[in-house]
PDB file of C-alpha atoms in Angstrom:
ATOM      1  CA  UNK A   1       2.237  -7.011  61.504  1.00 55.00           C
ATOM      2  CA  UNK A   2       3.277 -10.304  60.026  1.00 64.00           C
ATOM      3  CA  UNK A   3       0.358  -9.799  57.470  1.00 64.00           C
ATOM      4  CA  UNK A   4       1.531  -6.283  56.512  1.00 63.00           C
ATOM      5  CA  UNK A   5       4.965  -7.312  56.037  1.00 65.00           C
ATOM      6  CA  UNK A   6       3.966 -10.089  53.663  1.00 65.00           C
ATOM      7  CA  UNK A   7       1.775  -7.677  51.720  1.00 62.00           C
ATOM      8  CA  UNK A   8       4.983  -5.483  51.683  1.00 61.00           C
ATOM      9  CA  UNK A   9       7.172  -8.224  50.150  1.00 60.00           C
ATOM     10  CA  UNK A  10       4.305  -9.179  47.751  1.00 60.00           C
ATOM     11  CA  UNK A  11       4.256  -5.425  46.617  1.00 62.00           C
ATOM     12  CA  UNK A  12       8.088  -5.490  46.167  1.00 59.00           C
ATOM     13  CA  UNK A  13       7.976  -8.854  44.186  1.00 58.00           C
ATOM     14  CA  UNK A  14       5.267  -7.337  42.215  1.00 59.00           C
ATOM     15  CA  UNK A  15       7.345  -4.103  41.322  1.00 60.00           C
ATOM     16  CA  UNK A  16      10.369  -6.372  40.646  1.00 57.00           C
ATOM     17  CA  UNK A  17       8.297  -8.476  38.316  1.00 55.00           C
ATOM     18  CA  UNK A  18       6.981  -5.689  36.435  1.00 57.00           C
ATOM     19  CA  UNK A  19      10.276  -4.066  35.901  1.00 57.00           C
ATOM     20  CA  UNK A  20      11.883  -7.238  34.735  1.00 60.00           C
ATOM     21  CA  UNK A  21       8.836  -8.169  32.584  1.00 64.00           C
ATOM     22  CA  UNK A  22       9.028  -4.501  30.853  1.00 61.00           C
ATOM     23  CA  UNK A  23      12.638  -4.833  30.360  1.00 67.00           C
ATOM     24  CA  UNK A  24      12.415  -8.379  28.621  1.00 65.00           C
ATOM     25  CA  UNK A  25       9.451  -7.030  26.368  1.00 62.00           C
ATOM     26  CA  UNK A  26      11.627  -4.154  25.301  1.00 66.00           C
ATOM     27  CA  UNK A  27      14.585  -6.170  24.560  1.00 68.00           C
ATOM     28  CA  UNK A  28      12.405  -8.513  22.412  1.00 67.00           C
ATOM     29  CA  UNK A  29      11.146  -5.509  20.220  1.00 65.00           C
ATOM     30  CA  UNK A  30      12.630  -5.937  16.794  1.00 67.00           C
ATOM     31  CA  UNK A  31      14.765  -3.283  15.376  1.00 69.00           C
ATOM     32  CA  UNK A  32      12.913  -1.170  12.715  1.00 69.00           C
ATOM     33  CA  UNK A  33      13.852  -2.114   9.405  1.00 68.00           C
ATOM     34  CA  UNK A  34      15.426   0.644   7.229  1.00 79.00           C
ATOM     35  CA  UNK A  35      15.265  -0.100   3.615  1.00 82.00           C
ATOM     36  CA  UNK A  36      16.538   1.741   0.704  1.00 88.00           C
ATOM     37  CA  UNK A  37      14.087   2.684  -2.233  1.00 85.00           C
ATOM     38  CA  UNK A  38      15.818  -0.282  -4.278  1.00 88.00           C
ATOM     39  CA  UNK A  39      15.581  -2.810  -1.451  1.00 91.00           C
ATOM     40  CA  UNK A  40      11.974  -1.959  -0.887  1.00 90.00           C
ATOM     41  CA  UNK A  41      11.258  -2.254  -4.691  1.00 90.00           C
ATOM     42  CA  UNK A  42      12.825  -5.724  -4.604  1.00 91.00           C
ATOM     43  CA  UNK A  43      10.813  -6.927  -1.994  1.00 91.00           C
ATOM     44  CA  UNK A  44       7.535  -5.448  -3.155  1.00 92.00           C
ATOM     45  CA  UNK A  45       8.215  -7.169  -6.539  1.00 94.00           C
ATOM     46  CA  UNK A  46       9.142 -10.714  -5.128  1.00 95.00           C
ATOM     47  CA  UNK A  47       6.042 -10.313  -2.410  1.00 94.00           C
ATOM     48  CA  UNK A  48       3.735  -9.593  -5.392  1.00 94.00           C
ATOM     49  CA  UNK A  49       5.045 -12.142  -7.675  1.00 95.00           C
ATOM     50  CA  UNK A  50       6.176  -9.493 -10.371  1.00 96.00           C
ATOM     51  CA  UNK A  51       8.476 -10.431 -13.262  1.00 94.00           C
ATOM     52  CA  UNK A  52      10.639  -8.478 -15.411  1.00 93.00           C
ATOM     53  CA  UNK A  53       7.725  -8.480 -17.959  1.00 95.00           C
ATOM     54  CA  UNK A  54       5.591  -6.523 -15.450  1.00 96.00           C
ATOM     55  CA  UNK A  55       7.988  -3.803 -14.844  1.00 93.00           C
ATOM     56  CA  UNK A  56       9.894  -1.235 -16.824  1.00 89.00           C
ATOM     57  CA  UNK A  57      11.909   1.792 -16.172  1.00 88.00           C
ATOM     58  CA  UNK A  58      10.580   4.826 -18.095  1.00 85.00           C
ATOM     59  CA  UNK A  59      13.251   6.980 -19.648  1.00 87.00           C
ATOM     60  CA  UNK A  60      11.957   9.852 -17.706  1.00 85.00           C
ATOM     61  CA  UNK A  61      13.251   8.381 -14.555  1.00 83.00           C
ATOM     62  CA  UNK A  62      10.478   6.515 -12.858  1.00 85.00           C
ATOM     63  CA  UNK A  63       9.326   2.895 -12.763  1.00 90.00           C
ATOM     64  CA  UNK A  64       6.053   1.709 -14.248  1.00 91.00           C
ATOM     65  CA  UNK A  65       4.222  -1.362 -13.514  1.00 95.00           C
ATOM     66  CA  UNK A  66       2.126  -2.964 -16.662  1.00 93.00           C
ATOM     67  CA  UNK A  67      -1.555  -3.812 -16.444  1.00 93.00           C
ATOM     68  CA  UNK A  68      -0.818  -7.449 -15.978  1.00 94.00           C
ATOM     69  CA  UNK A  69       1.323  -6.372 -12.904  1.00 96.00           C
ATOM     70  CA  UNK A  70      -1.370  -4.540 -11.366  1.00 96.00           C
ATOM     71  CA  UNK A  71      -3.654  -7.388 -11.589  1.00 95.00           C
ATOM     72  CA  UNK A  72      -1.115  -9.806 -10.162  1.00 96.00           C
ATOM     73  CA  UNK A  73      -0.913  -7.410  -7.145  1.00 97.00           C
ATOM     74  CA  UNK A  74      -4.596  -7.286  -6.804  1.00 97.00           C
ATOM     75  CA  UNK A  75      -4.676 -11.120  -6.914  1.00 96.00           C
ATOM     76  CA  UNK A  76      -1.868 -11.687  -4.626  1.00 95.00           C
ATOM     77  CA  UNK A  77      -3.328  -9.470  -1.901  1.00 95.00           C
ATOM     78  CA  UNK A  78      -7.018 -10.142  -2.449  1.00 95.00           C
ATOM     79  CA  UNK A  79      -7.649  -6.472  -2.969  1.00 97.00           C
ATOM     80  CA  UNK A  80     -11.040  -5.447  -3.732  1.00 97.00           C
ATOM     81  CA  UNK A  81     -11.815  -2.195  -5.541  1.00 97.00           C
ATOM     82  CA  UNK A  82     -15.147  -0.248  -5.690  1.00 98.00           C
ATOM     83  CA  UNK A  83     -15.838   2.800  -7.992  1.00 98.00           C
ATOM     84  CA  UNK A  84     -17.870   5.939  -7.747  1.00 98.00           C
ATOM     85  CA  UNK A  85     -18.653   8.240 -10.568  1.00 97.00           C
ATOM     86  CA  UNK A  86     -17.516  11.679  -9.595  1.00 97.00           C
ATOM     87  CA  UNK A  87     -18.463  13.114 -12.904  1.00 97.00           C
ATOM     88  CA  UNK A  88     -19.146  11.912 -16.363  1.00 96.00           C
ATOM     89  CA  UNK A  89     -19.922  14.123 -19.497  1.00 96.00           C
ATOM     90  CA  UNK A  90     -19.908  11.323 -22.594  1.00 93.00           C
ATOM     91  CA  UNK A  91     -20.538  14.343 -24.823  1.00 94.00           C
ATOM     92  CA  UNK A  92     -17.264  15.989 -23.875  1.00 94.00           C
ATOM     93  CA  UNK A  93     -15.590  12.658 -23.413  1.00 94.00           C
ATOM     94  CA  UNK A  94     -14.772  13.297 -19.883  1.00 96.00           C
ATOM     95  CA  UNK A  95     -15.031  11.037 -16.785  1.00 97.00           C
ATOM     96  CA  UNK A  96     -13.743  11.254 -13.121  1.00 98.00           C
ATOM     97  CA  UNK A  97     -14.130   8.179 -10.946  1.00 98.00           C
ATOM     98  CA  UNK A  98     -13.112   7.536  -7.322  1.00 98.00           C
ATOM     99  CA  UNK A  99     -11.777   4.253  -6.356  1.00 98.00           C
ATOM    100  CA  UNK A 100     -11.789   2.973  -2.836  1.00 98.00           C
ATOM    101  CA  UNK A 101      -9.677  -0.288  -2.437  1.00 98.00           C
ATOM    102  CA  UNK A 102      -9.524  -2.482   0.602  1.00 97.00           C
ATOM    103  CA  UNK A 103      -6.867  -5.060   1.686  1.00 96.00           C
ATOM    104  CA  UNK A 104      -6.630  -7.273   4.683  1.00 94.00           C
ATOM    105  CA  UNK A 105      -3.182  -7.326   6.400  1.00 89.00           C
ATOM    106  CA  UNK A 106      -3.053  -9.693   9.405  1.00 89.00           C
ATOM    107  CA  UNK A 107      -5.896  -9.111  11.326  1.00 92.00           C
ATOM    108  CA  UNK A 108      -6.286  -5.509  10.170  1.00 93.00           C
ATOM    109  CA  UNK A 109      -8.024  -4.164   7.036  1.00 95.00           C
ATOM    110  CA  UNK A 110      -6.172  -1.582   5.100  1.00 95.00           C
ATOM    111  CA  UNK A 111      -8.248   1.183   3.065  1.00 97.00           C
ATOM    112  CA  UNK A 112      -7.192   3.346   0.357  1.00 97.00           C
ATOM    113  CA  UNK A 113      -8.726   5.924  -2.118  1.00 97.00           C
ATOM    114  CA  UNK A 114      -7.636   7.426  -5.382  1.00 97.00           C
ATOM    115  CA  UNK A 115      -9.124   8.982  -8.526  1.00 97.00           C
ATOM    116  CA  UNK A 116      -8.907   8.326 -12.327  1.00 96.00           C
ATOM    117  CA  UNK A 117      -9.681  10.818 -14.837  1.00 96.00           C
ATOM    118  CA  UNK A 118      -9.974  10.800 -18.495  1.00 96.00           C
ATOM    119  CA  UNK A 119     -10.668  13.808 -21.241  1.00 95.00           C
ATOM    120  CA  UNK A 120      -9.483  14.370 -24.604  1.00 94.00           C
ATOM    121  CA  UNK A 121      -6.675  16.388 -22.997  1.00 93.00           C
ATOM    122  CA  UNK A 122      -5.044  13.414 -21.559  1.00 92.00           C
ATOM    123  CA  UNK A 123      -6.234  10.500 -23.847  1.00 91.00           C
ATOM    124  CA  UNK A 124      -4.378   9.327 -26.983  1.00 87.00           C
ATOM    125  CA  UNK A 125      -5.392   7.193 -29.893  1.00 87.00           C
ATOM    126  CA  UNK A 126      -8.291   4.724 -29.425  1.00 84.00           C
ATOM    127  CA  UNK A 127      -8.423   5.579 -25.645  1.00 84.00           C
ATOM    128  CA  UNK A 128     -10.140   8.812 -26.665  1.00 87.00           C
ATOM    129  CA  UNK A 129     -13.113   6.483 -27.672  1.00 91.00           C
ATOM    130  CA  UNK A 130     -13.326   5.091 -24.169  1.00 94.00           C
ATOM    131  CA  UNK A 131     -12.907   7.861 -21.410  1.00 95.00           C
ATOM    132  CA  UNK A 132     -14.985   5.899 -18.850  1.00 96.00           C
ATOM    133  CA  UNK A 133     -12.749   2.666 -19.433  1.00 95.00           C
ATOM    134  CA  UNK A 134      -9.620   4.896 -19.073  1.00 94.00           C
ATOM    135  CA  UNK A 135     -10.744   6.804 -15.888  1.00 96.00           C
ATOM    136  CA  UNK A 136     -11.482   3.208 -14.283  1.00 96.00           C
ATOM    137  CA  UNK A 137      -8.195   1.742 -15.446  1.00 94.00           C
ATOM    138  CA  UNK A 138      -6.385   4.850 -13.959  1.00 95.00           C
ATOM    139  CA  UNK A 139      -8.192   4.970 -10.796  1.00 97.00           C
ATOM    140  CA  UNK A 140      -7.783   1.102 -10.388  1.00 96.00           C
ATOM    141  CA  UNK A 141      -3.936   1.479 -11.119  1.00 95.00           C
ATOM    142  CA  UNK A 142      -3.547   4.394  -8.580  1.00 95.00           C
ATOM    143  CA  UNK A 143      -5.596   2.852  -5.836  1.00 97.00           C
ATOM    144  CA  UNK A 144      -3.851  -0.479  -5.774  1.00 97.00           C
ATOM    145  CA  UNK A 145      -0.315   0.802  -6.244  1.00 95.00           C
ATOM    146  CA  UNK A 146      -1.192   3.099  -3.185  1.00 96.00           C
ATOM    147  CA  UNK A 147      -2.540   0.475  -0.870  1.00 96.00           C
ATOM    148  CA  UNK A 148       0.051  -2.203  -1.767  1.00 95.00           C
ATOM    149  CA  UNK A 149       3.089   0.244  -0.877  1.00 92.00           C
ATOM    150  CA  UNK A 150       4.286   0.820  -4.489  1.00 91.00           C
ATOM    151  CA  UNK A 151       3.161   4.610  -4.546  1.00 88.00           C
ATOM    152  CA  UNK A 152       5.297   5.539  -1.877  1.00 87.00           C
ATOM    153  CA  UNK A 153       8.397   4.166  -3.819  1.00 88.00           C
ATOM    154  CA  UNK A 154       7.457   6.476  -6.762  1.00 86.00           C
ATOM    155  CA  UNK A 155       5.956   3.688  -9.068  1.00 88.00           C
ATOM    156  CA  UNK A 156       3.278   4.356 -11.541  1.00 87.00           C
ATOM    157  CA  UNK A 157       0.660   2.255 -13.280  1.00 89.00           C
ATOM    158  CA  UNK A 158       1.093   1.946 -17.157  1.00 85.00           C
ATOM    159  CA  UNK A 159      -2.526   3.438 -17.391  1.00 79.00           C
ATOM    160  CA  UNK A 160      -1.454   6.365 -15.860  1.00 75.00           C
ATOM    161  CA  UNK A 161       1.331   7.636 -18.023  1.00 70.00           C
ATOM    162  CA  UNK A 162       0.456  10.043 -20.602  1.00 63.00           C
ATOM    163  CA  UNK A 163       3.198  11.006 -23.248  1.00 58.00           C
TER     164      UNK A 163
END
């Protein structure tokens, strides 16, 4: 009977320890950070080493990151981008590319995918001569901004904007 009593006491101690440990873990959980869009953008700019020259507000109401800004984001986050041709017709000057990006975040790997397209309908000036290069730049801008968290804040790449 002494052995059963000891097991019972051990079980009570284990139950009490589990409860206490769980309460401590719950107390140590950080409060979720709620940021305004402006605060999130400031944080993203700082984390990615962006300066005023890399960012401008379009008169239509959205923020644009320049090509040099995109390159800084890629470099700062060790983002790798791979491309796949979806469709290409050089006689019609059209091209659609799929871009897949990978970025390591702590011990996890984050992936994103997006597309870039170019055609006479969405190219201006000298860009009309280089539909593949323009599709690549657009795909890269989109996938990089998406994987780095800028897209969810309504930020676009300079290469994406068509007047």
